[in-house]
Each structure stands twice: as structure tokens, then as C-alpha cells.
Coordinates of N, CA and C in Angstrom, one line a residue:
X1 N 0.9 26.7 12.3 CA 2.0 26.1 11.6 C 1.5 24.8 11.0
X2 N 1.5 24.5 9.5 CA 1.4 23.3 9.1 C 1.9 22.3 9.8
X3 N 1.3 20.9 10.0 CA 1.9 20.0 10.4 C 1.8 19.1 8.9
X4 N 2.8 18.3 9.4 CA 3.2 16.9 8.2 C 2.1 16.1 7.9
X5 N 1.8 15.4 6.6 CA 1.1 14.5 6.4 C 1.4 12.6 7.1
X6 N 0.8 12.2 6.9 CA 1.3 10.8 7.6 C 1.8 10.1 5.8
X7 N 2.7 9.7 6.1 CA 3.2 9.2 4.6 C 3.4 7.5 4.5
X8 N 3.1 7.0 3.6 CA 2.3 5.5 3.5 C 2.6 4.8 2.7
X9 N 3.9 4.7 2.2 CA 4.5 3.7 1.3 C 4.2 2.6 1.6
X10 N 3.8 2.0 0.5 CA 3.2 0.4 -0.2 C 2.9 -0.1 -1.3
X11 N 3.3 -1.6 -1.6 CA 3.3 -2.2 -2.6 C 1.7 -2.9 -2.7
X12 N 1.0 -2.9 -4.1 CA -0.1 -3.1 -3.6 C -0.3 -4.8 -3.3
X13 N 0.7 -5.5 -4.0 CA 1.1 -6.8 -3.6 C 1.2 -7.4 -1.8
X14 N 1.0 -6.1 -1.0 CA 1.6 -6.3 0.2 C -0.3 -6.7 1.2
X15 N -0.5 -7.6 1.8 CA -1.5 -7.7 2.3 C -1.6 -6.7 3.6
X16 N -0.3 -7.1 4.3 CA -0.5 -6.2 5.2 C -0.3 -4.6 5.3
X17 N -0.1 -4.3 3.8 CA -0.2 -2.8 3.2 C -1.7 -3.0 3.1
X18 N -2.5 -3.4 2.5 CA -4.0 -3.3 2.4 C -5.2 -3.7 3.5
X19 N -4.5 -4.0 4.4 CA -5.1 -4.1 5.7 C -4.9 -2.9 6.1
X20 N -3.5 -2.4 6.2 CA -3.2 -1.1 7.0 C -4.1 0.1 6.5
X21 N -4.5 0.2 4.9 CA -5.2 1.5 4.0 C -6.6 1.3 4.4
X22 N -7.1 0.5 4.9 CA -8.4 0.4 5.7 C -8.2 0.7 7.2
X23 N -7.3 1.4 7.8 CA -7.4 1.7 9.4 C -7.0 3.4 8.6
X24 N -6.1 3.3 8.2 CA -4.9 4.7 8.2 C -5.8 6.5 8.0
X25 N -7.0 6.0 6.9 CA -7.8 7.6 6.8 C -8.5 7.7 8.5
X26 N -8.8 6.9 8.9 CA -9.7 7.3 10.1 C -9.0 7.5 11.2
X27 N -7.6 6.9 11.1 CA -6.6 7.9 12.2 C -6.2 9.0 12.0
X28 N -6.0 9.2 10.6 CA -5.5 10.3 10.3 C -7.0 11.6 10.5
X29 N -7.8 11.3 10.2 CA -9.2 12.3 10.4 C -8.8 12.8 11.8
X30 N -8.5 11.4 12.6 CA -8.7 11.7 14.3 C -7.7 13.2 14.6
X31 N -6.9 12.9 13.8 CA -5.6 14.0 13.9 C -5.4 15.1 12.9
X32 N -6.1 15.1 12.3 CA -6.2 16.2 11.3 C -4.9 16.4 11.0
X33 N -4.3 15.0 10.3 CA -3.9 14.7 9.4 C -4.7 14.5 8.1
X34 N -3.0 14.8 7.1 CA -3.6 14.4 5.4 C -2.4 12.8 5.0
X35 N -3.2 12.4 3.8 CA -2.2 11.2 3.7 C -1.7 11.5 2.5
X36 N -0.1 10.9 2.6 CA 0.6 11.0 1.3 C 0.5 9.4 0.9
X37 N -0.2 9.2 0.0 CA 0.4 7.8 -0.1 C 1.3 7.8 -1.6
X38 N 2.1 7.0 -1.4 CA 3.5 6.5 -2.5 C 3.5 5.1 -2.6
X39 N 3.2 5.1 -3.8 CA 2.9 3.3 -4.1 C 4.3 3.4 -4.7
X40 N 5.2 2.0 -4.3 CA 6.6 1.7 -4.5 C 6.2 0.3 -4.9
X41 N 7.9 -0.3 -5.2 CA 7.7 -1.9 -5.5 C 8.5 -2.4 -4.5
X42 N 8.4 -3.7 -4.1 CA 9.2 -4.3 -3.1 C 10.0 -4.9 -3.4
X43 N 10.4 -5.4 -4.4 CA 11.5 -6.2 -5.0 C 12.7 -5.0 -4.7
X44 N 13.2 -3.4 -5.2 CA 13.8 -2.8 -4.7 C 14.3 -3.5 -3.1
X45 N 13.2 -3.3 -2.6 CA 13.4 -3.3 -0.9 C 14.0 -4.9 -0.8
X46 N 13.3 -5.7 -1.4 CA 13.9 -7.1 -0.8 C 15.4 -6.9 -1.0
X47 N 15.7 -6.3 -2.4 CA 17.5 -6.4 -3.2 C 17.9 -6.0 -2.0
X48 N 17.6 -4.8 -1.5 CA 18.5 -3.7 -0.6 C 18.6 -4.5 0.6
X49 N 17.1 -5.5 1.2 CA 17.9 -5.7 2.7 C 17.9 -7.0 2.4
X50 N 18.1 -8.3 1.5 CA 18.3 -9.4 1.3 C 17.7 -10.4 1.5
X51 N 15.9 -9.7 1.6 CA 15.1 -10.6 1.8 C 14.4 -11.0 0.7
X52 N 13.2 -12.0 0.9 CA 12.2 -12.2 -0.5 C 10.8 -12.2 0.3
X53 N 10.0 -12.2 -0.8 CA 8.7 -11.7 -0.5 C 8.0 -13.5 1.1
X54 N 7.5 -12.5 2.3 CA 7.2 -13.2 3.2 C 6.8 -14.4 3.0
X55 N 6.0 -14.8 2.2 CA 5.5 -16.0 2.0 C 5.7 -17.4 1.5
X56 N 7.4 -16.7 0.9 CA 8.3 -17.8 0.6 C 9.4 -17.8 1.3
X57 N 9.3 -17.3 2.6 CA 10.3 -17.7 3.6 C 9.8 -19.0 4.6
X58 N 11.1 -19.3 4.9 CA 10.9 -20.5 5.6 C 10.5 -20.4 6.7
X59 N 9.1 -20.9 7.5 CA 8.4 -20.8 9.2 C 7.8 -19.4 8.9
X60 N 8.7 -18.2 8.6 CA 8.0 -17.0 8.4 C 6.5 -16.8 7.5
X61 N 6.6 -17.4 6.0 CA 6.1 -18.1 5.3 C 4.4 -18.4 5.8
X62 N 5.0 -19.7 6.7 CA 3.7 -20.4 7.5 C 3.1 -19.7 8.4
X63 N 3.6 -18.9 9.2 CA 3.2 -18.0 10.2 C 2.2 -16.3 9.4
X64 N 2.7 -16.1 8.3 CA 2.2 -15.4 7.5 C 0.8 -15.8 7.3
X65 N 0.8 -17.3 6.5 CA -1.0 -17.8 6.1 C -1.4 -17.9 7.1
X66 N -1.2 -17.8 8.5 CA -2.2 -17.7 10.0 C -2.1 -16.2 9.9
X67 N -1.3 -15.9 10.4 CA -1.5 -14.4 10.7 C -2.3 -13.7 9.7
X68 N -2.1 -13.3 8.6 CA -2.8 -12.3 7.8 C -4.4 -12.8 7.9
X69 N -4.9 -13.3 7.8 CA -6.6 -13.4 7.9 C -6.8 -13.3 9.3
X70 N -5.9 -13.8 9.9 CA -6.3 -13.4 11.6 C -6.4 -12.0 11.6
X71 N -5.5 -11.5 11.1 CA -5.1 -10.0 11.4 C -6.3 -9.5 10.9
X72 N -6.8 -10.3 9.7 CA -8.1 -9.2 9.0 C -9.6 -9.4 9.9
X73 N -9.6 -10.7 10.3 CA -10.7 -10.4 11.4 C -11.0 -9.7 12.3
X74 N -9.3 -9.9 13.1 CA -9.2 -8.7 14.2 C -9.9 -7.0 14.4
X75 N -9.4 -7.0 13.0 CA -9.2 -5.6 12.3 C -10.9 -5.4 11.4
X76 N -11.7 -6.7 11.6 CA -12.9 -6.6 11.2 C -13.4 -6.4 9.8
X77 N -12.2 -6.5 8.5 CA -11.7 -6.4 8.0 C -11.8 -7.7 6.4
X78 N -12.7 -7.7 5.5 CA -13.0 -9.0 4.4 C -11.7 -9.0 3.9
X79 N -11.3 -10.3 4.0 CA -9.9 -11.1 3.0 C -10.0 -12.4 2.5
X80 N -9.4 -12.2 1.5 CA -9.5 -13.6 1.0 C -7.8 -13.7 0.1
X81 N -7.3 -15.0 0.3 CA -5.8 -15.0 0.1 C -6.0 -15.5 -1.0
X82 N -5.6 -14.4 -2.2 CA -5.4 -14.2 -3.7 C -4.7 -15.2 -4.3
X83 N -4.4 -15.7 -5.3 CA -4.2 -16.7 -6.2 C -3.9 -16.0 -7.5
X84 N -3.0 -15.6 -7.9 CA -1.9 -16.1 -8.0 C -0.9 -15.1 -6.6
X85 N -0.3 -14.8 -6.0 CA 0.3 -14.1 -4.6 C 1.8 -14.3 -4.5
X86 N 2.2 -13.7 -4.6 CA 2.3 -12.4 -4.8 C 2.2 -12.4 -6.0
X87 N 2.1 -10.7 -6.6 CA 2.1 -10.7 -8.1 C 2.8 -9.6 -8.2
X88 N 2.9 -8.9 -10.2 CA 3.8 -7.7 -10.0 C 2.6 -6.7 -10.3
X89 N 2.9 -5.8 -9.5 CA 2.0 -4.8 -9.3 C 2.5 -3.2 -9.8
X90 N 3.9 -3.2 -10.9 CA 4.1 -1.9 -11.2 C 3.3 -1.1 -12.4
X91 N 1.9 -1.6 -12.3 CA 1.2 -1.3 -13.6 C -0.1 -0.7 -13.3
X92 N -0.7 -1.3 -12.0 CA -1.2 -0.3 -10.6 C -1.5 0.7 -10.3
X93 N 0.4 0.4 -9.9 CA 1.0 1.6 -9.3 C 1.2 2.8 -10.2
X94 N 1.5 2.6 -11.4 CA 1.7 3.6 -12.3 C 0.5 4.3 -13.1
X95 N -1.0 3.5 -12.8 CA -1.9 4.2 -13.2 C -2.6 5.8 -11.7
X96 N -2.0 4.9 -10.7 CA -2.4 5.5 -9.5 C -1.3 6.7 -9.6
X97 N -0.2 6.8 -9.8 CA 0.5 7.9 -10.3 C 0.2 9.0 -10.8
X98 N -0.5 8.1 -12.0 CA -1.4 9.1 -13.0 C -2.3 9.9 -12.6
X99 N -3.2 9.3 -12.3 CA -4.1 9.6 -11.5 C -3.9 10.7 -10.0
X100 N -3.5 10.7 -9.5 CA -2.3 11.5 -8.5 C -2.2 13.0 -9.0
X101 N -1.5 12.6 -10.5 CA -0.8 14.0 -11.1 C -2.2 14.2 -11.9
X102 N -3.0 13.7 -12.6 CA -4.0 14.9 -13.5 C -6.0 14.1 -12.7
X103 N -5.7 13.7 -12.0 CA -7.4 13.5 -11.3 C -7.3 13.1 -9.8
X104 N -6.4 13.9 -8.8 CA -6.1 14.0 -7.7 C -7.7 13.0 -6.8
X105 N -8.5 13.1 -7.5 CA -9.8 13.0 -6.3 C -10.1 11.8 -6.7
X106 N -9.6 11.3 -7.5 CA -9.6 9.5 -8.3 C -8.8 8.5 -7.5
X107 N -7.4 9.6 -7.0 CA -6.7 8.6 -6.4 C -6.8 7.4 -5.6
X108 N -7.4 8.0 -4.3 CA -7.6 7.3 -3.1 C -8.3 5.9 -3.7
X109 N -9.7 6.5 -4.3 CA -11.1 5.2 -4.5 C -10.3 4.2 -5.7
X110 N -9.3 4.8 -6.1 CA -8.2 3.3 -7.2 C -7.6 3.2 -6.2
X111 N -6.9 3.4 -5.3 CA -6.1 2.5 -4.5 C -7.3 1.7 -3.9
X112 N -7.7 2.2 -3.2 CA -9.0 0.9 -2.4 C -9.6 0.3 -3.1
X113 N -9.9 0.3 -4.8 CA -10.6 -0.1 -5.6 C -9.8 -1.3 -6.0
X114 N -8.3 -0.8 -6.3 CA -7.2 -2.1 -6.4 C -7.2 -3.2 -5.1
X115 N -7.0 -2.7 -3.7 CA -7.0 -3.5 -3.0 C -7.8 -4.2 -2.7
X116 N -8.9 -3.8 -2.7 CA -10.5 -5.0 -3.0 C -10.5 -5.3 -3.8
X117 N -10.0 -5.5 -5.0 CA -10.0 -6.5 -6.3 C -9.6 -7.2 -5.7
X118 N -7.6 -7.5 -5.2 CA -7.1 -8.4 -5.3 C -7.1 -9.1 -3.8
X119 N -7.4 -8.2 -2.8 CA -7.6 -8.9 -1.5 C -8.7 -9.9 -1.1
X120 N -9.6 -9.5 -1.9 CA -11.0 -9.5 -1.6 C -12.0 -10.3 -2.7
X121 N -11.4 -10.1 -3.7 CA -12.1 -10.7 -4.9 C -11.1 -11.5 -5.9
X122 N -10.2 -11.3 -5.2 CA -9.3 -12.6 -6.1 C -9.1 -12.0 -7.3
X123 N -8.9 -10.7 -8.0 CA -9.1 -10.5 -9.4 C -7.8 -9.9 -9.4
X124 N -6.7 -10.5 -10.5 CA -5.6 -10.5 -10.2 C -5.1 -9.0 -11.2
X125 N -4.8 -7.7 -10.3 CA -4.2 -6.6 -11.0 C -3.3 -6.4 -11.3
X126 N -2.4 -7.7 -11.6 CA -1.2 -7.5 -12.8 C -1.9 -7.4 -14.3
X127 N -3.1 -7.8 -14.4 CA -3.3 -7.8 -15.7 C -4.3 -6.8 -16.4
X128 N -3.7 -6.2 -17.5 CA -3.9 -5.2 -17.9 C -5.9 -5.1 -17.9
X129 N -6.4 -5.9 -18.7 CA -7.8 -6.3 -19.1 C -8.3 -6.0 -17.4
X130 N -7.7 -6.6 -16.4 CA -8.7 -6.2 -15.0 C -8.7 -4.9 -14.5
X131 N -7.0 -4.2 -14.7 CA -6.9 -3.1 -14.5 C -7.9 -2.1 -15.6
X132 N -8.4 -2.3 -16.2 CA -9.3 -1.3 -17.5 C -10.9 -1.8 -16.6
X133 N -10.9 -2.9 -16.3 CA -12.0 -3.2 -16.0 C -12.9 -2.6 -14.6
X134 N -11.3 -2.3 -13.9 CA -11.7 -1.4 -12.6 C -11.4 0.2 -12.8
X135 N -11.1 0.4 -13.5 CA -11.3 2.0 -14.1 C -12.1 2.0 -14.9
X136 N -13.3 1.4 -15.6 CA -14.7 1.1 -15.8 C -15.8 1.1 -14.6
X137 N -15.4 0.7 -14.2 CA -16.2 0.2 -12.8 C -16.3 2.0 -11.8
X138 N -15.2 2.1 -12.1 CA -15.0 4.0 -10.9 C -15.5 5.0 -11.9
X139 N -15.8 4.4 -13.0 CA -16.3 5.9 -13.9 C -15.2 6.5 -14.9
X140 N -14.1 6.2 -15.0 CA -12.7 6.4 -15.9 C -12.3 6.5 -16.9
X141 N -11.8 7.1 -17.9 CA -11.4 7.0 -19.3 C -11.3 6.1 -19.5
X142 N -11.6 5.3 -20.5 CA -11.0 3.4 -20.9 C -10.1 3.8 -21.2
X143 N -9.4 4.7 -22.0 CA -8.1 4.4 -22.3 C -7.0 5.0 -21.6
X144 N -7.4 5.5 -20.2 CA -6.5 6.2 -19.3 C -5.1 5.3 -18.9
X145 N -6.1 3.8 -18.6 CA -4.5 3.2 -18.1 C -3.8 2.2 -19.0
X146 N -3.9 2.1 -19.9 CA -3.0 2.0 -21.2 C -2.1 3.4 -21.1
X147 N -2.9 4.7 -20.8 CA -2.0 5.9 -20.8 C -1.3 5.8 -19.7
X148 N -1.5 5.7 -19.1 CA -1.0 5.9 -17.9 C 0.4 4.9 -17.4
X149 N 0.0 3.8 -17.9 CA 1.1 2.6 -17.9 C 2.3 2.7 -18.8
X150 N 1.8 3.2 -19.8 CA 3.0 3.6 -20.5 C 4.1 4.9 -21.0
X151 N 3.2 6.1 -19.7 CA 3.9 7.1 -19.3 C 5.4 7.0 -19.1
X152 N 6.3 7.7 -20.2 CA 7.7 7.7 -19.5 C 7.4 8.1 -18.1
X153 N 7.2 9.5 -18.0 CA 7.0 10.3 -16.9 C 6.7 9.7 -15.1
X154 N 5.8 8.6 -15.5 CA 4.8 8.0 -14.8 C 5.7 7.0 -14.2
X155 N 6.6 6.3 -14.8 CA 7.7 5.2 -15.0 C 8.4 5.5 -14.1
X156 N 9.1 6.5 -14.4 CA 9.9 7.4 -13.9 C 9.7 8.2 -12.4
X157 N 8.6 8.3 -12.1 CA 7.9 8.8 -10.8 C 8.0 7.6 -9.8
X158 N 7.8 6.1 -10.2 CA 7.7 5.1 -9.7 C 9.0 4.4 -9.3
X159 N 9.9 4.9 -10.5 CA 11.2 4.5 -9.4 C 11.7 5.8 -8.5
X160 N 11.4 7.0 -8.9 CA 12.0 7.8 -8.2 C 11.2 7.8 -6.5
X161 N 9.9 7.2 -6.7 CA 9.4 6.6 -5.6 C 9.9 5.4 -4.3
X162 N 10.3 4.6 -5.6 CA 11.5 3.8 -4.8 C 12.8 3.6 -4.6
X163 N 13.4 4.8 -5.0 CA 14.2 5.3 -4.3 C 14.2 6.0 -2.8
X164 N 13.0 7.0 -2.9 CA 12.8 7.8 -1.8 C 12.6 6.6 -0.3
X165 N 11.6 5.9 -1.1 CA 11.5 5.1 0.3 C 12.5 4.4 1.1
X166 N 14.0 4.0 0.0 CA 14.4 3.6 0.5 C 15.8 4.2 1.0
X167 N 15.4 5.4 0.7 CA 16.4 6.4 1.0 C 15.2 6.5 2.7
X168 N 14.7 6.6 2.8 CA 13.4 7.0 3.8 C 13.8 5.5 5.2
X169 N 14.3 4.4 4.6 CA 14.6 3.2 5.6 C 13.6 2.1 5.0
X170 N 13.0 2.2 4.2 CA 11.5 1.4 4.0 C 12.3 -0.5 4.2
X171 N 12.2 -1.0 4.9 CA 12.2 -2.4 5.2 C 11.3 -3.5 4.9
X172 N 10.0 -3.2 4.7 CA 8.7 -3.7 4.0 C 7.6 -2.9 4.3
X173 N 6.5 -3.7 3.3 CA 5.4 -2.4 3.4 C 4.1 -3.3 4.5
X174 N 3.1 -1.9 4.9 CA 3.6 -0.9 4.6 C 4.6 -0.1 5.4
X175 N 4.9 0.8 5.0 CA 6.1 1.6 5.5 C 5.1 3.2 5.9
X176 N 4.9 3.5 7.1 CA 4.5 4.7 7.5 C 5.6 5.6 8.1
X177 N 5.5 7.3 8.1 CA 6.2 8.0 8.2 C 5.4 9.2 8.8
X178 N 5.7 9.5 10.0 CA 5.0 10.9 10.1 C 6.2 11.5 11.6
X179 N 5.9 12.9 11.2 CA 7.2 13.7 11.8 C 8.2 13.1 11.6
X180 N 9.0 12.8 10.6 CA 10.2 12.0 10.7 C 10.3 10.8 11.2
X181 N 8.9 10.3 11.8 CA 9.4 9.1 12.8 C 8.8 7.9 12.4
X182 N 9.7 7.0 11.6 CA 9.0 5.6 11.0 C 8.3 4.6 11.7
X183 N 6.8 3.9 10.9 CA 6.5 2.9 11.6 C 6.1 1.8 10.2
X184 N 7.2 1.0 10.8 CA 6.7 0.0 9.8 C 5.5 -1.5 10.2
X185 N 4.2 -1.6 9.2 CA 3.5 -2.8 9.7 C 2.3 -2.2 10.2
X186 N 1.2 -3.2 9.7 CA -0.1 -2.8 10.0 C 0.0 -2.8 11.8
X187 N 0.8 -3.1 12.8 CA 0.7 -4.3 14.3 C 1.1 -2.8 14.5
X188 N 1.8 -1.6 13.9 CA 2.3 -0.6 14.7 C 1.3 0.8 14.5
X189 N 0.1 0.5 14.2 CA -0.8 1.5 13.7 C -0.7 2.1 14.9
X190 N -1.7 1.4 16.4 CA -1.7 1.9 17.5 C -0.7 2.8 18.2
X191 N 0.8 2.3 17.8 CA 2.0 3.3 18.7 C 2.1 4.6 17.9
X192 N 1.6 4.5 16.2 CA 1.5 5.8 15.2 C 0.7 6.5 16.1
X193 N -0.7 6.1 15.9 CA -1.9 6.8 17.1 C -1.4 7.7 17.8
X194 N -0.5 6.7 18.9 CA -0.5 7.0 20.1 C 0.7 8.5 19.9
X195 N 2.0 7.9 19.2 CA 2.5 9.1 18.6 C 1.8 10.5 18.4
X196 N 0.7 10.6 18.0 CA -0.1 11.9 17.0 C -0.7 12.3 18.2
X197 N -1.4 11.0 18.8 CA -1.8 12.2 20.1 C -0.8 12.5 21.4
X198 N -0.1 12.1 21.7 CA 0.9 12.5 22.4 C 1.9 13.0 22.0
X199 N 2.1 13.5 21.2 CA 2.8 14.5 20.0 C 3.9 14.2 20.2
X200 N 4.5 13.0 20.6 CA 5.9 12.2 20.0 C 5.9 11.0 21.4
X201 N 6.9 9.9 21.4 CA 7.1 9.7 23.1 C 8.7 9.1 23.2

């Protein structure tokens, strides 16, 4: 009997979505699991539960700039806290889309290729010129994500994306899913784990 993929909504804006995409393939190997990942936007999510992006909350905010580079040590993990932060990331997301639907085996190494730009190298992927510049760098059509960005089709996958998730409960990213059973946040990878090998608890 097939089992379910582990499913991994995130905004690529989200740090502790790009911490979590550096743990998630190696658990999933452990479990012979596959990963679905669904890049969404979080502004959707803030509207729906009446929050704004962590870092402009008040005390939350400050506890954020400790935590996230703690967390990436922990986690063994290179960060560096991006400038300009948060940014909009539906331009991304929509080449990763693309990529998805017509070069399936591109996917994954642009998502990690995105989140080391902007985690790690400070190179800010709202903008179009960096995004061409990292689909140069993987080997890629130059003119794929001009194509890809301005896919109705593609557009349209990205909200229907965020919809699902938040039809799905998504409260921030990242947002994981497997057998039905949500875990949101890089801090709950371990209880996922523990989930997969204890086949629920």
C-alpha cells in the first residue's frame, strides 16, 4: 500500500522554512518517504490568522533575532540574517512551479539554490536579475524565469497553492503534513520523526 508523501509548505521568505529544507530530505530517506513541497505566500496566512511577519512583532520580534541563528547552529546549519527581510518572494515561487510542472529534477536544487542565496549569501530573490542569475549558476534556460514568472498558469497554481494550505490549517511556515497530521515549525521536526517511526502516537 502506498504511503503518503511528507508535504512542506513554505514561504521562501520564512527562515525557519529554510532551516527546516535542510533537515526534512534526510528524514524523509529515513522513512521512505517522498517530499511534496508547495511553496505558498504568507501574507495570505498572516490576513487569515491576524498576524504579521515575526519580526515585526513586538518581544516576539526580539526573541526571533536570538533564536533563528541559534537554531541554525544547533542544527549545524550556515546563516546569515538577510537584508533586506523579509521580502516578497512570489517570483521564486513561481519559477519553482515551473520547474515542478516541465523539469521535475530542477526542482528541489532551485529551492535550496534560492534558500542559500538569501539565507546564506544575502542575495536578495525578489529581484528578477538575481533570480536569472541563479538559474545561470544550476545550468537553466536564461529565459526560463522571465517564462515562468509570467505564466498565467503558473500564477494561478500559486494561489491555488495558497489556498490549499490554508484550507490544510497552515498558521506559519514551515507548515508540514504527513498522514493527515500537521506539524508546524522547524522545533517540531523531531515529534514528525518520531510520528513516521512510530506510525502515529
Amino acid at each position: 500500500m502506498p504511503v503518503s508523501p511528507i508535504t512542506f509548505f513554505f514561504d521562501f521568505s520564512s527562515p525557519y522554512a529554510y532551516l527546516a529544507s535542510t533537515q526534512i530530505e534526510a528524514i524523509a530517506a529515513r522513512h521512505l518517504r517522498d517530499i511534496e513541497w508547495v511553496p505558498v505566500l504568507l501574507g495570505p496566512v498572516f490576513q487569515a490568522t491576524g498576524s504579521r511577519p515575526l519580526i515585526d512583532q513586538p518581544l516576539k520580534g526580539d526573541y526571533a533575532r536570538i533564536d533563528i541563528p541559534r537554531s541554525a547552529r544547533f542544527l549545524n546549519v550556515p546563516y546569515v540574517q538577510p537584508a533586506p527581510f523579509p521580502i516578497a518572494t512570489y517570483q521564486a515561487a513561481r519559477v519553482l512551479i515551473g520547474l515542478q510542472r516541465d523539469q521535475a529534477a530542477q526542482a528541489a536544487p532551485w529551492l535550496h539554490r534560492c534558500f542559500a542565496a538569501y539565507f546564506v549569501h544575502n542575495r536578495n530573490i525578489a529581484e528578477l536579475p538575481v533570480l536569472e542569475a541563479l538559474a545561470a549558476e544550476q545550468g537553466l534556460a536564461s529565459d526560463g524565469v522571465a517564462r515562468h514568472t509570467a505564466d498565467p498558469a503558473i500564477k494561478a497554481q500559486l494561489k491555488a497553492n495558497c489556498d490549499r494550505a490554508l484550507q490544510e490549517g497552515m498558521c506559519g511556515a514551515p507548515y508540514l503534513v504527513v498522514d493527515d497530521q500537521p506539524f508546524w515549525g522547524v522545533d517540531r521536526l523531531l515529534q514528525l520523526e518520531h510520528w513516521l517511526e512510530t506510525g502515529g502516537f
